[in-house]
Amino acid sequence: MTTGPDSALADHLPGEIAAAILSGRCTDPFAVLGPHRIGGARWVVAFDPGAAAMAALVGGETVALSPMPDAPGLFAGPVPGDGPYRLRGTAADGASWETEDAYRFGPVLGEIDEYLIGEGTHHALWHALGAHVIDHEGSRGTHVAVWAPNARRVSVVGDFNGWDGRRHVMRKRGATGVWEIFLPGLGEGTVYKYEILGPEGQHLPLKADPVGFGSQHPPQTASVVRDITGYGWRDAGWMVTRAAANARTAPISIYEVQLGSWRRKDGGRPISYREAAEELVGYAAEMGFTHLELLPVSEYPFDGSWGYQPIGLYAPTIRFGPPHEFRDFVDAAHSAGLGVILDWVPGHFPTDAHGLGRFDGTALYEHADPKEGFHRDWNTLIYNYGRREVKNYLIANALYWLEEYHIDGLRVDAVASMLYRDYSRAPGDWVPNIHGGNENLEAIAFLQEMNVAAYGAHPGIMTVAEESTSFPKVSAPVDAGGLGFGFKWNMGWMNDTLRYMAEDPVYRRYHHDKVTFGLHYAFSENFVLPISHDEVVHGKGSMYTRMPGDHAAKLANLRAYYGFMWGHPGKKLLFMGQEFGQQAEWNHDAQIGWHHLADPGHAGLQRLVRDLNTLYRGLPALHVKDCEADGFQWLQGGDADQSVIAWIRRGGPGDTPVVMVTNFTPVERKGYRLGLPHAGPWREILNTDAALYGGGNRGNMGEVAARDGASHGQPAHAEIYLPPLTTLFLAPGD
């Protein structure tokens, strides 16, 4: 019986193992390839299907490796020493190359990572998974790790290995289902995907990295290695004060923006993150907004989804620049005193072949049953919130944006679709919860845990729910039985008031409740009043076209409405272009209608929004008690016949009260009796009919004289002039 190195190598690399390597079906390549003790010596086994010859370079010596019989590209041989070595391959045409051997490196992930991933509590998941440029065992390269528990084999493929899944098969890390490999010599800009064999050994479509920090520009779909370490933030001052800027007592006026269509350059290209850092940030600050809210910037394949069908949740879209340039944008916003809110989409994900769907050949991130795991409305898949690893993936993603990009808030999209199992489903087309009800208990628990984690790790941030139903306690703390959001979009207010404004003013008297009903529940949540992108697409027109009448009437209606909105309890949100009354419906393929500003009426509306923001920020009565019932008092809520409403806003003790009155008809009201908190002079601090806003310059000459005599529950009153289609703001005179 023959013994020794050759026989030991044969035992180490029997024919079936060699065949598995050649066919790409070896499930444990680290047990075969790389350095191994064979017959008392260090042998190196290497595989490169493009090589006709292979040598190991060690200590200035070149050691030829022998080709394995009947196994093209597979080489082995004794290599002296125990230190590092390199491999030199030579092709049949004589071309040669040198590489580090990925299979000589040990694992990177530690036991704590494995434990937390398995437990579903790794809140810094992006530190473990994804592609990281690191130094490991004396070499610079990229560590790649991915969760694919049901895969038979996972490989990293890219230009660096000819997209050959046999070349860099990953190491599986125990029962967690995580695969990892260190790729020496690869770094920033490397393009890669995962080639996965499913549980039955089937080849799956190449997959992008679920925790990748960068992507190719669509329509290309590969992930790109991005080194996101080492950014020099300059926003320390903002970070220590932002809690006050995000508080429910703060003036919060949000400018909602889709970066790809805010402004276009050079024949139609979107602005970059760095251009937005100067132009968009400067514009929003000049307009008096307090926050910018961006439609989703997580990488997405289809432009027409506006980002609401993301695939790369951890990758800022490359459409506007790489990750550090997105940080430049956030840093610039903070320097200008603006918070940055991101639209975040944990409610669903697209079915694109390179995405999360059946990632390892099974329903991994989604439910297997389409009654639980598929949105017919959007042709998208629904996350399995009850699976601990999926919940971990999403919660960590929220924390990632807050931590790595200093994001100040997350507005969570389509919350209603998450809360209800029967959302947009016919009877019999949904699966009840364990109690037989329609609430999605797992999604509710996920949202609560996300909010607890986000506010716990970053107390100064805000989370905002786009929730279109009357689900209770959306913005109540979790320990009080709520979902834990900081704020909720007031969709009911938006729908009611826009329906009211669409009515011809002569008929508004019959719909008066649509502008008053919102006060019945205005303080049940911490509300944001949203005039968002959803209100100016899909055939709805723009805010301008939704107003009745001719050009002048449309602008007058908008001015009155915005005055009403800024005076109404609740934080404010306005979608780009609506601040100057863009006429066309929003088109994501073109910039907003800046040309309208040549019209004095549109320019006047823009100036009004700026002045409303200034007033809102400057007067505590208009914002401190946005979410408190004792900060609001009706003066006149029942004058349906004249379509007039009036109310008082109050802040804290000692703050000046502000009175608002709106005339929603094109009929002037002379001598309108209005109750006021005290006698004496009152100033007309803003009049939406002023000439500088494009109005008729009608009003009370800047002053109102109140005299004793009770009216509307107040001890004093004044006879005021109400211009047509106008909102007035009154404050006590000096």
XYZ file of C-alpha atoms in Angstrom:
734
model
C 0.000 0.000 0.000
C 1.479 3.342 -1.054
C 1.536 6.178 1.462
C 2.977 9.704 1.394
C 2.112 13.130 0.032
C 0.691 11.923 -3.293
C -1.623 9.382 -1.689
C -2.611 11.931 0.973
C -3.427 14.426 -1.787
C -5.548 11.804 -3.497
C -7.417 11.365 -0.237
C -7.726 15.153 0.100
C -8.877 15.642 -3.478
C -10.622 12.493 -4.741
C -12.095 12.481 -8.217
C -15.615 13.362 -7.149
C -14.379 16.438 -5.238
C -12.292 17.551 -8.203
C -15.308 17.106 -10.445
C -17.444 19.137 -8.044
C -14.932 21.993 -8.134
C -14.792 21.912 -11.937
C -18.581 21.914 -12.195
C -19.070 24.577 -9.542
C -20.916 22.278 -7.172
C -18.400 22.024 -4.374
C -20.203 23.206 -1.269
C -17.145 23.497 0.991
C -14.271 24.794 -1.144
C -12.215 25.952 1.857
C -11.868 22.305 2.870
C -10.206 21.580 -0.465
C -8.630 24.710 -1.971
C -5.898 26.863 -0.480
C -3.125 25.685 1.864
C -3.475 22.347 3.656
C -1.174 20.023 5.573
C -0.817 16.948 3.399
C 1.663 14.227 4.252
C 3.361 16.504 6.782
C 3.989 19.273 4.222
C 2.119 22.424 3.242
C 0.382 21.866 -0.072
C -1.497 24.500 -2.036
C -4.462 23.508 -4.157
C -5.596 26.186 -6.634
C -8.306 26.410 -9.270
C -8.301 28.792 -12.218
C -10.049 27.538 -15.346
C -8.172 30.059 -17.496
C -4.750 28.796 -16.500
C -2.651 26.247 -18.384
C 0.060 26.466 -15.697
C 0.161 27.687 -12.126
C 2.934 28.585 -9.693
C 3.095 29.780 -6.120
C 5.331 32.771 -5.319
C 6.749 32.599 -1.809
C 9.805 34.209 -0.229
C 11.264 35.218 -3.597
C 10.900 31.671 -4.877
C 8.651 30.461 -7.683
C 7.237 27.019 -6.993
C 5.437 25.282 -9.846
C 2.158 23.589 -9.022
C 1.284 20.439 -10.888
C -1.880 20.178 -12.985
C -4.288 17.606 -11.650
C -5.020 14.834 -14.130
C -8.368 15.110 -15.925
C -9.113 18.322 -14.075
C -8.283 21.338 -16.296
C -7.545 24.438 -14.243
C -6.920 22.526 -11.026
C -3.344 22.560 -9.680
C -1.606 21.340 -6.541
C 1.865 21.091 -5.089
C 3.983 21.479 -1.965
C 4.854 25.090 -1.081
C 7.560 25.723 1.524
C 7.004 27.764 4.680
C 3.853 28.799 6.464
C 3.623 32.456 5.429
C 1.753 34.307 2.701
C 2.103 33.385 -0.947
C 0.762 34.597 -4.270
C -0.392 32.658 -7.296
C 0.850 33.189 -10.836
C -1.275 31.770 -13.618
C -0.196 31.374 -17.203
C -2.631 30.948 -20.091
C -2.090 28.720 -23.120
C -1.057 31.785 -25.158
C 1.641 32.692 -22.634
C -0.191 35.568 -20.961
C 0.294 35.578 -17.201
C -1.218 37.218 -14.147
C -0.689 37.276 -10.404
C -3.311 37.095 -7.677
C -3.647 36.488 -3.993
C -5.310 33.191 -3.155
C -8.708 33.922 -1.569
C -8.656 30.450 -0.052
C -5.626 31.105 2.129
C -7.581 33.584 4.300
C -9.542 32.704 7.396
C -13.033 33.905 8.338
C -13.762 37.544 9.131
C -17.086 37.283 10.924
C -16.889 36.483 14.595
C -19.034 34.441 16.917
C -20.913 37.518 18.167
C -21.916 38.384 14.608
C -23.139 34.853 14.050
C -25.052 34.823 17.306
C -26.785 38.167 16.715
C -27.631 37.339 13.111
C -29.090 34.015 14.146
C -31.055 35.686 16.925
C -32.303 38.440 14.611
C -30.978 41.240 16.829
C -27.931 42.477 14.895
C -28.891 46.150 14.724
C -25.594 46.938 13.010
C -26.188 44.227 10.418
C -24.510 46.251 7.672
C -21.231 45.992 9.595
C -21.318 42.215 9.122
C -23.052 41.665 5.777
C -22.447 43.355 2.441
C -19.081 44.218 0.888
C -16.462 45.924 3.074
C -13.027 47.138 2.029
C -10.768 46.002 4.877
C -7.276 44.833 5.814
C -7.313 41.151 6.687
C -4.376 38.939 7.619
C -1.910 41.356 6.063
C -3.734 42.021 2.806
C -6.081 44.733 1.555
C -9.252 43.538 -0.084
C -13.008 43.231 0.177
C -14.893 41.039 2.598
C -18.252 39.916 1.256
C -20.999 38.246 3.288
C -24.607 37.388 2.495
C -27.522 35.585 4.145
C -28.773 32.668 2.021
C -29.632 29.839 4.439
C -31.221 27.470 1.936
C -28.603 27.804 -0.783
C -26.511 24.794 -1.682
C -23.680 27.022 -2.868
C -23.051 30.798 -3.092
C -20.310 32.438 -5.148
C -19.216 36.002 -5.755
C -18.927 36.785 -9.456
C -17.805 39.815 -11.422
C -15.383 41.070 -14.016
C -12.558 40.083 -11.676
C -13.276 36.375 -12.226
C -14.988 36.404 -15.593
C -18.417 36.019 -13.928
C -17.479 32.403 -13.301
C -19.302 31.026 -10.259
C -16.755 28.234 -9.833
C -13.966 30.650 -8.960
C -14.922 32.291 -5.665
C -17.283 29.958 -3.868
C -17.994 31.301 -0.384
C -17.608 29.738 3.058
C -20.813 28.867 4.881
C -20.887 29.963 8.501
C -22.733 27.363 10.526
C -26.467 27.370 11.132
C -26.971 31.102 10.563
C -27.146 30.664 6.809
C -24.489 33.338 6.241
C -21.834 32.873 3.548
C -18.610 34.876 3.464
C -15.321 35.264 1.632
C -12.417 37.705 1.650
C -11.400 38.774 -1.860
C -7.820 40.092 -1.666
C -6.867 42.879 -4.030
C -10.423 43.998 -4.755
C -11.690 47.349 -3.581
C -13.763 50.438 -4.330
C -15.634 50.237 -7.612
C -15.577 46.454 -7.990
C -18.727 45.241 -9.745
C -20.181 42.020 -8.331
C -23.223 39.788 -7.898
C -24.003 36.503 -6.212
C -24.338 33.273 -8.150
C -26.475 30.931 -6.083
C -27.389 27.283 -6.365
C -30.781 26.732 -4.771
C -31.673 23.925 -2.396
C -32.242 21.522 -5.278
C -28.967 22.509 -6.895
C -30.687 24.741 -9.451
C -28.948 27.835 -10.827
C -30.799 31.004 -9.826
C -30.676 34.365 -11.603
C -27.630 36.341 -10.522
C -28.526 38.363 -7.446
C -27.525 41.852 -6.338
C -26.276 42.217 -2.766
C -29.174 42.790 -0.317
C -26.793 44.802 1.878
C -24.724 46.302 -0.924
C -23.672 49.925 -0.435
C -23.598 50.740 -4.141
C -25.110 49.704 -7.457
C -24.535 50.114 -11.142
C -26.552 52.743 -12.942
C -29.879 51.269 -14.070
C -30.710 49.461 -16.295
C -27.548 47.602 -15.221
C -28.219 45.673 -12.046
C -24.973 44.586 -10.381
C -23.802 45.748 -6.987
C -20.692 47.916 -6.675
C -18.217 47.870 -3.800
C -18.332 51.238 -2.045
C -16.097 52.085 0.886
C -18.441 54.115 3.091
C -15.936 54.637 5.912
C -13.951 57.750 6.636
C -16.350 60.571 5.800
C -15.520 63.872 7.505
C -18.845 65.143 8.799
C -19.026 68.858 9.591
C -22.503 68.905 11.148
C -21.733 68.379 14.820
C -23.550 71.589 15.736
C -26.707 70.500 13.934
C -26.650 67.004 15.395
C -26.719 68.246 18.976
C -29.616 70.638 18.303
C -31.773 68.699 15.848
C -33.967 67.172 18.560
C -35.441 70.628 19.078
C -35.943 71.053 15.324
C -37.789 67.712 15.102
C -39.952 68.117 18.209
C -43.742 68.150 18.122
C -43.536 71.711 19.470
C -41.220 72.871 16.684
C -42.140 74.647 13.453
C -41.868 71.855 10.889
C -42.449 72.848 7.269
C -41.321 70.181 4.821
C -40.410 70.629 1.155
C -40.953 67.261 -0.540
C -38.666 66.644 -3.502
C -38.004 64.043 -6.160
C -34.366 64.695 -6.999
C -34.623 63.453 -10.566
C -37.162 66.090 -11.556
C -36.568 69.085 -9.303
C -34.129 70.628 -11.741
C -32.471 69.308 -14.882
C -29.133 70.260 -16.408
C -27.165 69.966 -19.637
C -29.957 69.008 -21.970
C -32.027 67.037 -19.523
C -29.864 65.200 -16.990
C -30.965 65.315 -13.330
C -28.949 67.342 -10.873
C -26.335 65.507 -8.844
C -26.218 65.206 -5.083
C -23.480 67.832 -4.998
C -25.438 70.218 -7.217
C -28.475 69.669 -5.020
C -26.296 70.434 -1.995
C -25.879 73.944 -3.375
C -29.005 74.663 -5.402
C -31.793 72.712 -3.714
C -30.515 73.339 -0.203
C -30.110 77.033 -0.940
C -33.589 77.300 -2.434
C -35.341 75.450 0.387
C -33.552 77.525 3.016
C -34.405 80.762 1.223
C -38.038 79.655 1.014
C -38.143 79.212 4.776
C -38.719 75.465 4.874
C -37.325 73.629 7.878
C -36.898 70.184 6.328
C -36.305 68.536 2.996
C -38.051 65.245 2.354
C -36.697 63.148 -0.492
C -38.688 60.535 -2.342
C -36.829 57.241 -1.863
C -33.133 57.297 -2.689
C -32.539 53.594 -1.980
C -31.485 52.062 -5.294
C -34.390 51.117 -7.531
C -34.455 49.586 -11.025
C -37.455 51.346 -12.596
C -37.449 55.139 -12.971
C -41.237 55.189 -13.138
C -41.525 53.820 -9.590
C -39.928 57.088 -8.279
C -38.009 54.876 -5.845
C -41.033 53.252 -4.227
C -39.985 49.850 -5.557
C -36.452 49.629 -4.145
C -34.053 46.740 -4.486
C -30.865 48.148 -2.956
C -32.124 49.255 0.463
C -28.579 50.010 1.635
C -27.402 51.815 -1.513
C -28.078 55.494 -2.230
C -29.076 55.513 -5.889
C -26.165 56.118 -8.227
C -28.434 58.232 -10.456
C -27.228 61.337 -8.625
C -23.779 60.259 -7.460
C -21.917 57.863 -5.132
C -22.551 57.520 -1.380
C -20.085 60.151 -0.157
C -21.679 62.719 -2.451
C -25.055 61.947 -0.927
C -23.413 62.646 2.423
C -22.205 65.961 0.992
C -25.852 66.811 0.311
C -26.981 65.932 3.839
C -24.032 67.798 5.341
C -24.887 70.899 3.306
C -28.521 70.733 4.368
C -27.481 70.591 8.001
C -25.126 73.532 7.525
C -28.115 75.496 6.197
C -30.257 74.518 9.184
C -32.393 72.052 7.232
C -33.317 68.572 8.399
C -33.357 65.744 5.867
C -36.155 63.162 5.833
C -36.069 60.101 3.580
C -39.067 58.223 2.279
C -38.458 54.646 3.407
C -40.200 51.624 1.909
C -40.352 48.516 4.129
C -43.842 47.690 2.865
C -42.969 45.824 -0.316
C -40.253 45.117 -2.878
C -40.233 44.419 -6.623
C -40.094 41.048 -8.317
C -37.063 41.853 -10.507
C -34.948 38.752 -10.995
C -31.808 40.294 -9.454
C -33.643 41.335 -6.279
C -34.779 39.701 -3.055
C -37.528 37.518 -4.499
C -36.786 33.822 -3.871
C -33.279 34.945 -3.093
C -31.833 31.533 -2.250
C -34.385 29.549 -4.232
C -36.995 29.784 -1.489
C -39.436 32.417 -0.223
C -36.767 33.925 2.019
C -37.624 37.593 2.474
C -41.252 37.206 1.360
C -44.125 34.903 2.326
C -44.504 31.727 0.307
C -48.277 32.168 0.090
C -49.182 34.993 -2.323
C -52.230 35.735 -0.164
C -49.742 37.007 2.400
C -46.747 37.834 0.257
C -47.902 39.582 -2.912
C -49.386 43.038 -3.578
C -51.577 42.925 -6.651
C -51.908 46.721 -6.652
C -48.195 47.193 -7.239
C -47.127 43.773 -8.537
C -44.678 43.567 -5.648
C -43.723 41.151 -2.887
C -44.409 41.659 0.812
C -41.766 41.130 3.484
C -42.297 38.326 5.970
C -42.243 40.523 9.065
C -42.634 37.512 11.314
C -39.269 36.080 10.310
C -36.656 37.345 12.722
C -33.904 37.699 10.132
C -36.161 39.716 7.810
C -37.277 41.988 10.624
C -33.621 42.410 11.580
C -32.744 43.280 7.973
C -35.342 46.065 7.873
C -34.752 47.516 11.340
C -31.014 47.571 10.710
C -31.676 49.361 7.425
C -33.557 52.130 9.228
C -30.663 52.482 11.658
C -28.174 52.412 8.779
C -29.580 55.583 7.197
C -29.707 57.340 10.552
C -26.188 56.280 11.500
C -24.203 56.341 8.264
C -25.908 59.270 6.527
C -27.043 61.376 9.517
C -30.609 61.295 8.231
C -32.955 63.219 10.521
C -36.160 61.355 9.816
C -37.797 58.466 8.004
C -41.232 58.790 6.453
C -42.547 55.236 6.192
C -44.487 54.613 2.997
C -47.761 52.694 2.688
C -48.146 51.870 6.376
C -51.823 50.966 5.915
C -50.834 48.212 3.485
C -48.647 46.758 6.219
C -51.149 46.976 9.056
C -53.980 45.042 7.437
C -53.832 41.538 6.020
C -56.877 42.259 3.855
C -55.497 45.516 2.455
C -56.885 45.858 -1.094
C -57.923 42.197 -1.089
C -61.239 40.567 -1.808
C -62.911 38.252 0.729
C -61.212 34.883 0.702
C -58.054 36.324 -0.813
C -56.258 36.921 2.460
C -55.081 34.916 5.459
C -56.428 35.953 8.892
C -54.105 36.398 11.836
C -53.900 33.865 14.668
C -56.978 35.432 16.263
C -58.985 35.375 13.056
C -58.701 39.131 12.540
C -57.372 41.266 9.693
C -54.604 43.036 11.606
C -51.093 42.086 10.555
C -49.729 41.439 14.028
C -46.223 40.748 12.764
C -46.071 44.030 10.832
C -47.388 45.918 13.850
C -44.670 44.379 16.032
C -42.046 45.208 13.404
C -43.085 48.883 13.218
C -43.065 49.143 16.994
C -39.619 47.571 17.253
C -38.297 49.761 14.455
C -39.480 52.928 16.175
C -38.121 51.829 19.558
C -34.757 51.023 17.978
C -34.607 54.228 15.925
C -35.526 56.607 18.740
C -33.438 54.633 21.193
C -30.275 54.854 19.103
C -30.885 58.379 17.757
C -33.189 60.298 20.128
C -33.205 63.471 18.030
C -34.763 61.955 14.896
C -38.363 61.692 13.748
C -40.351 58.932 12.102
C -43.492 59.712 10.120
C -46.213 57.297 9.037
C -48.101 57.590 5.779
C -51.150 55.846 7.209
C -54.442 56.385 5.402
C -56.878 54.742 7.823
C -58.025 55.461 11.367
C -55.711 52.882 12.933
C -55.393 54.043 16.553
C -52.329 55.504 18.248
C -50.055 55.606 15.233
C -48.026 58.417 16.815
C -48.408 57.281 20.413
C -45.448 55.735 22.267
C -45.068 51.986 22.112
C -45.234 51.674 25.894
C -48.658 53.364 25.676
C -49.885 50.835 23.150
C -49.012 52.896 20.080
C -46.965 52.210 16.972
C -44.315 54.646 18.185
C -44.140 57.037 15.229
C -43.338 60.664 15.892
C -45.891 61.944 13.392
C -48.618 60.753 11.045
C -49.720 62.189 7.712
C -53.257 63.578 7.982
C -54.683 61.982 4.854
C -58.269 62.666 5.891
C -57.661 66.410 6.170
C -55.926 66.423 2.804
C -58.689 64.533 1.004
C -61.532 66.527 2.544
C -60.057 69.952 2.013
C -58.953 69.293 -1.564
C -62.429 68.047 -2.424
C -63.808 71.219 -0.909
C -61.425 73.442 -2.880
C -62.324 71.654 -6.118
C -65.953 72.765 -5.713
C -67.150 75.876 -7.500
C -67.291 78.482 -4.704
C -71.015 78.929 -5.226
C -71.523 75.342 -4.028
C -68.997 75.346 -1.183
C -71.698 76.255 1.330
C -73.046 72.732 0.897
C -69.683 71.162 1.691
C -68.584 73.380 4.577
C -67.951 70.400 6.848
C -65.037 69.346 4.651
C -62.942 72.252 5.956
C -64.116 71.960 9.561
C -64.406 68.222 10.162
C -60.647 67.759 10.486
C -60.705 69.657 13.777
C -62.776 66.885 15.353
C -59.696 64.618 15.285
C -56.854 67.093 14.689
C -55.234 66.308 18.049
C -55.762 62.540 18.132
C -52.336 62.126 16.509
C -49.256 64.248 15.912
C -50.276 65.245 12.413
C -48.491 66.478 9.318
C -50.727 68.171 6.730
C -49.489 66.648 3.451
C -49.860 68.129 0.007
C -47.591 65.477 -1.448
C -46.566 64.085 -4.810
C -49.509 61.676 -4.647
C -51.892 64.611 -5.075
C -50.382 65.817 -8.360
C -50.025 62.600 -10.416
C -52.094 59.884 -12.067
C -54.524 62.247 -13.725
C -55.200 64.358 -10.628
C -53.543 67.378 -12.221
C -51.603 69.900 -10.161
C -52.710 72.006 -7.228
C -53.237 74.815 -9.738
C -55.499 72.786 -12.024
C -57.478 71.420 -9.069
C -58.665 74.918 -8.224
C -61.815 76.219 -9.964
C -62.083 79.274 -12.191
C -59.818 81.179 -14.548
C -56.109 81.799 -14.086
C -56.552 84.589 -11.536
C -59.183 82.631 -9.603
C -57.035 79.501 -9.462
C -54.160 81.446 -7.960
C -56.455 83.257 -5.522
C -57.940 79.945 -4.398
C -54.462 78.522 -3.908
C -53.341 81.540 -1.906
C -56.381 81.290 0.361
C -55.899 77.534 0.741
C -52.216 77.777 1.618
C -53.022 80.492 4.160
C -55.665 78.208 5.664
C -53.193 75.297 5.686
C -50.377 77.222 7.366
C -52.779 78.548 9.973
C -54.327 75.130 10.641
C -52.948 72.927 13.439
C -50.426 70.396 12.162
C -46.989 70.404 10.623
C -46.775 71.314 6.922
C -45.621 69.427 3.827
C -45.678 70.725 0.255
C -44.464 68.937 -2.862
C -42.049 70.716 -5.146
C -43.551 72.958 -7.817
C -46.724 73.498 -5.844
C -45.154 76.405 -3.980
C -45.444 78.472 -7.156
C -48.505 76.799 -8.601
C -47.024 74.628 -11.332
C -49.714 74.217 -13.946
C -48.871 70.794 -15.368
C -49.206 67.530 -13.512
C -45.887 66.340 -12.109
C -43.773 64.409 -14.618
C -40.793 62.532 -13.204
C -39.042 62.698 -16.583
C -38.850 66.499 -16.658
C -38.014 69.303 -14.273
C -40.769 71.204 -12.523
C -42.183 74.284 -14.244
C -39.689 76.956 -13.259
C -40.724 78.956 -16.318
C -44.012 79.805 -14.558
C -42.122 82.242 -12.347
C -42.063 84.689 -15.255
C -45.776 85.165 -14.501
C -46.265 87.648 -11.593
C -49.138 85.560 -10.229
C -47.002 82.427 -9.894
C -44.071 84.418 -8.517
C -46.436 86.008 -6.005
C -47.659 82.599 -4.847
C -44.056 81.526 -4.337
C -43.415 84.623 -2.239
C -46.546 83.897 -0.199
C -45.298 80.406 0.674
C -41.962 81.876 1.720
C -43.705 84.448 3.928
C -46.046 81.827 5.379
C -43.006 79.770 6.354
C -41.387 82.827 7.908
C -44.528 83.640 9.871
C -45.023 80.022 10.928
C -41.470 79.750 12.196
C -41.484 83.122 13.898
C -44.736 82.956 15.851
C -44.924 80.286 18.587
C -48.736 80.438 18.459
C -48.612 78.903 14.974
C -46.485 75.875 15.842
C -45.865 75.193 19.545
C -49.278 73.583 20.026
C -49.750 72.121 16.560
C -50.580 68.843 18.294
C -52.408 70.177 21.362
C -56.116 70.937 21.564
C -55.652 73.911 23.899
C -53.697 75.705 21.198
C -56.778 76.012 18.958
C -60.134 77.717 19.389
C -62.910 78.210 16.887
C -64.194 81.735 16.399
C -66.410 80.926 13.465
C -66.787 77.390 12.224
C -70.411 77.377 11.206
C -70.788 80.178 8.660
C -71.476 77.831 5.782
C -73.685 80.312 3.923
C -70.812 82.735 3.484
C -68.093 80.024 3.402
C -66.116 81.822 6.096
C -64.139 80.210 8.907
C -62.147 81.887 11.674
C -60.081 80.569 14.575
C -57.446 81.433 17.164
C -54.032 79.799 17.558
C -52.176 80.028 20.845
C -48.734 78.948 21.951
C -47.370 78.812 25.440
C -47.944 81.290 28.286
C -47.032 84.801 27.247
C -47.016 83.995 23.514
C -48.941 86.316 21.235
C -52.191 84.776 19.985
C -52.857 84.794 16.266
C -56.283 84.953 14.629
C -56.930 83.518 11.157
C -60.002 84.096 9.029
C -60.618 82.661 5.556
C -63.180 83.698 2.968
C -63.563 80.782 0.547
C -65.788 82.655 -1.908
C -65.007 85.284 -4.568
C -67.428 87.636 -2.803
C -66.005 90.368 -0.598
C -67.402 90.558 2.940
C -67.616 94.112 4.279
C -68.149 94.745 7.957
C -67.768 91.091 8.910
C -68.149 90.835 12.690
C -65.334 88.846 14.237
C -64.763 88.127 17.903
C -61.271 88.868 19.226
C -59.523 88.036 22.519
C -59.234 91.692 23.594
C -60.018 95.236 22.544
C -57.451 97.514 20.978
C -55.436 97.543 17.795
C -54.811 94.350 15.839
C -52.377 94.128 12.957
C -53.023 92.406 9.663
C -49.724 90.540 9.650
C -50.439 88.591 6.466
C -53.077 88.959 3.771
C -53.053 86.440 0.939
C -54.734 89.028 -1.318
C -51.789 91.427 -1.016
C -50.408 92.824 -4.270
C -46.955 91.351 -3.661
C -48.588 87.902 -3.759
C -50.410 88.647 -6.999
C -53.683 89.563 -5.311
C -56.010 92.544 -5.553
C -54.425 94.333 -2.592
C -57.699 94.519 -0.710
C -57.850 94.380 3.085
C -57.890 96.403 6.260
C -55.040 98.822 5.563
C -52.842 96.773 7.885
C -54.886 97.438 11.036
C -58.087 96.295 12.712
C -59.595 98.149 15.679
C -61.279 95.848 18.192
C -63.687 97.224 20.772
C -65.386 95.800 23.807
C -68.491 93.731 23.160
C -68.656 89.992 23.244
C -68.762 88.013 20.014
C -67.907 84.439 19.065
C -67.132 83.658 22.687
C -64.600 86.493 22.957
C -64.841 89.696 25.045
C -64.148 91.999 22.088
C -64.963 92.239 18.410
C -64.157 94.119 15.228
C -65.932 94.804 11.977
C -63.434 93.677 9.388
C -63.197 93.577 5.637
C -62.740 90.104 4.111
C -61.361 90.232 0.582
C -62.599 87.526 -1.783
C -60.773 84.184 -1.729
C -58.441 85.330 1.020
C -56.943 84.252 4.321
C -56.018 86.943 6.838
C -53.649 86.580 9.788
C -54.237 89.022 12.655
C -52.075 89.645 15.718
C -52.350 92.191 18.549
C -50.953 95.591 17.628
C -48.144 97.345 19.437
